[in-house]
Amino acid sequence: IWTLPQREMMDRTIRHEGFHQFLDRLMPNPPVWLNEGTAEYWETARHEGGSLKGGQVRKDHLATLARSKKSLPSLKDFFYGNRSDFYAHATQRYAHGWALVHFLRESHRDNEKRFDKLWQALRTVGSTRAALDAAFEGVNWEQLEREFWQHLKSLR
């Protein structure tokens, strides 16, 4: 990190990689979209009122998603997707991960509750798949997908 040309890039890298260290201590096998998406969410955090505030709009990620929307997996497929697919399409998947985390944390209270339920399930339920199933039990994926894209549209 000391070789990065700008202080801001160093800070972003520290927040991103620091989040991975934090998450590794909390849960054994989080979904890759959650791990990378939340690291992206906190990477651009700003100091506000004496604390760190994450969730800034990432215009770079919004542009990536707009360019590649037709080639992205459905939200459900992304949600349950695997590591190899994520890293094989890293540019799009990092943006998608950030967008899903932002949507769950910032769109409305029901989604914030889903995010909290997922976080807790990943810390207590034996398998990642079972935690994902438990946190999103009964969700209407088509409706959630529509809400997801509406949320992203509202950020522009």
mmCIF file with all atom_site columns, N, CA and C in Angstrom, residues 1 6 8 11 23 28-29 31 34-35 58 63 75-76 87 89 94 97 100 107 116-118 122 127-128 141 145:
data_model
loop_
_atom_site.group_PDB
_atom_site.id
_atom_site.type_symbol
_atom_site.label_atom_id
_atom_site.label_alt_id
_atom_site.label_comp_id
_atom_site.label_asym_id
_atom_site.label_entity_id
_atom_site.label_seq_id
_atom_site.pdbx_PDB_ins_code
_atom_site.Cartn_x
_atom_site.Cartn_y
_atom_site.Cartn_z
_atom_site.occupancy
_atom_site.B_iso_or_equiv
_atom_site.pdbx_formal_charge
_atom_site.auth_seq_id
_atom_site.auth_comp_id
_atom_site.auth_asym_id
_atom_site.auth_atom_id
_atom_site.pdbx_PDB_model_num
ATOM 1  N N  . ILE A 1 1   ? 0.802   -1.219  0.000   1.00 0.00 ? 1   ILE A N  1
ATOM 2  C CA . ILE A 1 1   ? 0.000   0.000   0.000   1.00 0.00 ? 1   ILE A CA 1
ATOM 3  C C  . ILE A 1 1   ? 0.834   1.268   0.000   1.00 0.00 ? 1   ILE A C  1
ATOM 4  N N  . GLN A 1 6   ? -1.204  7.780   -4.644  1.00 0.00 ? 6   GLN A N  1
ATOM 5  C CA . GLN A 1 6   ? -1.979  8.823   -3.969  1.00 0.00 ? 6   GLN A CA 1
ATOM 6  C C  . GLN A 1 6   ? -2.470  8.314   -2.617  1.00 0.00 ? 6   GLN A C  1
ATOM 7  N N  . GLU A 1 8   ? -5.312  8.911   -1.235  1.00 0.00 ? 8   GLU A N  1
ATOM 8  C CA . GLU A 1 8   ? -6.701  8.432   -1.334  1.00 0.00 ? 8   GLU A CA 1
ATOM 9  C C  . GLU A 1 8   ? -6.756  6.967   -1.780  1.00 0.00 ? 8   GLU A C  1
ATOM 10 N N  . ASP A 1 11  ? -5.796  4.825   1.155   1.00 0.00 ? 11  ASP A N  1
ATOM 11 C CA . ASP A 1 11  ? -6.898  4.728   2.111   1.00 0.00 ? 11  ASP A CA 1
ATOM 12 C C  . ASP A 1 11  ? -7.980  3.764   1.615   1.00 0.00 ? 11  ASP A C  1
ATOM 13 N N  . LEU A 1 23  ? -14.082 -9.452  8.154   1.00 0.00 ? 23  LEU A N  1
ATOM 14 C CA . LEU A 1 23  ? -15.082 -10.474 7.835   1.00 0.00 ? 23  LEU A CA 1
ATOM 15 C C  . LEU A 1 23  ? -14.534 -11.879 8.055   1.00 0.00 ? 23  LEU A C  1
ATOM 16 N N  . PRO A 1 28  ? -17.073 -18.010 8.620   1.00 0.00 ? 28  PRO A N  1
ATOM 17 C CA . PRO A 1 28  ? -16.152 -18.928 7.952   1.00 0.00 ? 28  PRO A CA 1
ATOM 18 C C  . PRO A 1 28  ? -16.165 -18.880 6.424   1.00 0.00 ? 28  PRO A C  1
ATOM 19 N N  . ASN A 1 29  ? -17.311 -18.709 5.792   1.00 0.00 ? 29  ASN A N  1
ATOM 20 C CA . ASN A 1 29  ? -17.355 -18.812 4.344   1.00 0.00 ? 29  ASN A CA 1
ATOM 21 C C  . ASN A 1 29  ? -18.471 -17.939 3.765   1.00 0.00 ? 29  ASN A C  1
ATOM 22 N N  . PRO A 1 31  ? -20.569 -15.606 1.170   1.00 0.00 ? 31  PRO A N  1
ATOM 23 C CA . PRO A 1 31  ? -20.631 -15.598 -0.293  1.00 0.00 ? 31  PRO A CA 1
ATOM 24 C C  . PRO A 1 31  ? -19.657 -14.555 -0.839  1.00 0.00 ? 31  PRO A C  1
ATOM 25 N N  . LEU A 1 34  ? -20.914 -11.030 -1.245  1.00 0.00 ? 34  LEU A N  1
ATOM 26 C CA . LEU A 1 34  ? -21.054 -10.279 0.004   1.00 0.00 ? 34  LEU A CA 1
ATOM 27 C C  . LEU A 1 34  ? -19.688 -9.783  0.475   1.00 0.00 ? 34  LEU A C  1
ATOM 28 N N  . ASN A 1 35  ? -18.697 -10.646 0.406   1.00 0.00 ? 35  ASN A N  1
ATOM 29 C CA . ASN A 1 35  ? -17.358 -10.292 0.847   1.00 0.00 ? 35  ASN A CA 1
ATOM 30 C C  . ASN A 1 35  ? -16.796 -9.145  0.000   1.00 0.00 ? 35  ASN A C  1
ATOM 31 N N  . ARG A 1 58  ? -21.271 4.722   -6.339  1.00 0.00 ? 58  ARG A N  1
ATOM 32 C CA . ARG A 1 58  ? -20.102 4.413   -7.153  1.00 0.00 ? 58  ARG A CA 1
ATOM 33 C C  . ARG A 1 58  ? -20.473 4.550   -8.628  1.00 0.00 ? 58  ARG A C  1
ATOM 34 N N  . ALA A 1 63  ? -21.833 2.623   -14.105 1.00 0.00 ? 63  ALA A N  1
ATOM 35 C CA . ALA A 1 63  ? -21.515 2.617   -15.537 1.00 0.00 ? 63  ALA A CA 1
ATOM 36 C C  . ALA A 1 63  ? -21.212 1.194   -16.019 1.00 0.00 ? 63  ALA A C  1
ATOM 37 N N  . LEU A 1 75  ? -30.468 -11.779 -10.506 1.00 0.00 ? 75  LEU A N  1
ATOM 38 C CA . LEU A 1 75  ? -30.095 -11.499 -9.124  1.00 0.00 ? 75  LEU A CA 1
ATOM 39 C C  . LEU A 1 75  ? -30.024 -12.793 -8.312  1.00 0.00 ? 75  LEU A C  1
ATOM 40 N N  . LYS A 1 76  ? -30.973 -13.687 -8.516  1.00 0.00 ? 76  LYS A N  1
ATOM 41 C CA . LYS A 1 76  ? -30.968 -14.963 -7.785  1.00 0.00 ? 76  LYS A CA 1
ATOM 42 C C  . LYS A 1 76  ? -29.735 -15.790 -8.147  1.00 0.00 ? 76  LYS A C  1
ATOM 43 N N  . TYR A 1 87  ? -14.890 -14.384 -10.101 1.00 0.00 ? 87  TYR A N  1
ATOM 44 C CA . TYR A 1 87  ? -13.572 -13.868 -10.471 1.00 0.00 ? 87  TYR A CA 1
ATOM 45 C C  . TYR A 1 87  ? -13.286 -13.971 -11.966 1.00 0.00 ? 87  TYR A C  1
ATOM 46 N N  . HIS A 1 89  ? -15.375 -13.031 -14.144 1.00 0.00 ? 89  HIS A N  1
ATOM 47 C CA . HIS A 1 89  ? -16.016 -11.818 -14.663 1.00 0.00 ? 89  HIS A CA 1
ATOM 48 C C  . HIS A 1 89  ? -15.883 -10.698 -13.628 1.00 0.00 ? 89  HIS A C  1
ATOM 49 N N  . TYR A 1 94  ? -17.715 -7.391  -9.325  1.00 0.00 ? 94  TYR A N  1
ATOM 50 C CA . TYR A 1 94  ? -17.439 -6.448  -8.237  1.00 0.00 ? 94  TYR A CA 1
ATOM 51 C C  . TYR A 1 94  ? -18.505 -5.352  -8.228  1.00 0.00 ? 94  TYR A C  1
ATOM 52 N N  . GLY A 1 97  ? -21.741 -6.910  -7.039  1.00 0.00 ? 97  GLY A N  1
ATOM 53 C CA . GLY A 1 97  ? -21.678 -7.137  -5.591  1.00 0.00 ? 97  GLY A CA 1
ATOM 54 C C  . GLY A 1 97  ? -21.890 -5.855  -4.807  1.00 0.00 ? 97  GLY A C  1
ATOM 55 N N  . LEU A 1 100 ? -25.572 -4.889  -5.090  1.00 0.00 ? 100 LEU A N  1
ATOM 56 C CA . LEU A 1 100 ? -26.468 -5.707  -4.266  1.00 0.00 ? 100 LEU A CA 1
ATOM 57 C C  . LEU A 1 100 ? -26.351 -5.320  -2.794  1.00 0.00 ? 100 LEU A C  1
ATOM 58 N N  . SER A 1 107 ? -31.750 0.765   0.362   1.00 0.00 ? 107 SER A N  1
ATOM 59 C CA . SER A 1 107 ? -32.986 1.021   -0.393  1.00 0.00 ? 107 SER A CA 1
ATOM 60 C C  . SER A 1 107 ? -34.206 1.213   0.501   1.00 0.00 ? 107 SER A C  1
ATOM 61 N N  . ASP A 1 116 ? -29.455 -7.786  7.464   1.00 0.00 ? 116 ASP A N  1
ATOM 62 C CA . ASP A 1 116 ? -29.131 -8.123  8.861   1.00 0.00 ? 116 ASP A CA 1
ATOM 63 C C  . ASP A 1 116 ? -29.373 -9.603  9.142   1.00 0.00 ? 116 ASP A C  1
ATOM 64 N N  . LYS A 1 117 ? -30.468 -10.133 8.599   1.00 0.00 ? 117 LYS A N  1
ATOM 65 C CA . LYS A 1 117 ? -30.787 -11.556 8.788   1.00 0.00 ? 117 LYS A CA 1
ATOM 66 C C  . LYS A 1 117 ? -29.726 -12.426 8.124   1.00 0.00 ? 117 LYS A C  1
ATOM 67 N N  . LEU A 1 118 ? -29.302 -12.038 6.933   1.00 0.00 ? 118 LEU A N  1
ATOM 68 C CA . LEU A 1 118 ? -28.248 -12.780 6.241   1.00 0.00 ? 118 LEU A CA 1
ATOM 69 C C  . LEU A 1 118 ? -26.953 -12.734 7.039   1.00 0.00 ? 118 LEU A C  1
ATOM 70 N N  . LEU A 1 122 ? -25.207 -16.109 8.469   1.00 0.00 ? 122 LEU A N  1
ATOM 71 C CA . LEU A 1 122 ? -23.871 -16.532 8.048   1.00 0.00 ? 122 LEU A CA 1
ATOM 72 C C  . LEU A 1 122 ? -22.938 -16.736 9.240   1.00 0.00 ? 122 LEU A C  1
ATOM 73 N N  . SER A 1 127 ? -24.030 -23.964 6.977   1.00 0.00 ? 127 SER A N  1
ATOM 74 C CA . SER A 1 127 ? -23.552 -23.832 5.606   1.00 0.00 ? 127 SER A CA 1
ATOM 75 C C  . SER A 1 127 ? -23.956 -22.480 5.014   1.00 0.00 ? 127 SER A C  1
ATOM 76 N N  . THR A 1 128 ? -23.159 -22.021 4.066   1.00 0.00 ? 128 THR A N  1
ATOM 77 C CA . THR A 1 128 ? -23.452 -20.755 3.398   1.00 0.00 ? 128 THR A CA 1
ATOM 78 C C  . THR A 1 128 ? -24.783 -20.836 2.669   1.00 0.00 ? 128 THR A C  1
ATOM 79 N N  . TRP A 1 141 ? -38.174 -13.348 -6.209  1.00 0.00 ? 141 TRP A N  1
ATOM 80 C CA . TRP A 1 141 ? -36.937 -12.932 -6.864  1.00 0.00 ? 141 TRP A CA 1
ATOM 81 C C  . TRP A 1 141 ? -37.182 -11.981 -8.027  1.00 0.00 ? 141 TRP A C  1
ATOM 82 N N  . GLU A 1 145 ? -35.657 -8.330  -8.113  1.00 0.00 ? 145 GLU A N  1
ATOM 83 C CA . GLU A 1 145 ? -34.829 -7.894  -9.253  1.00 0.00 ? 145 GLU A CA 1
ATOM 84 C C  . GLU A 1 145 ? -35.307 -6.549  -9.796  1.00 0.00 ? 145 GLU A C  1
#
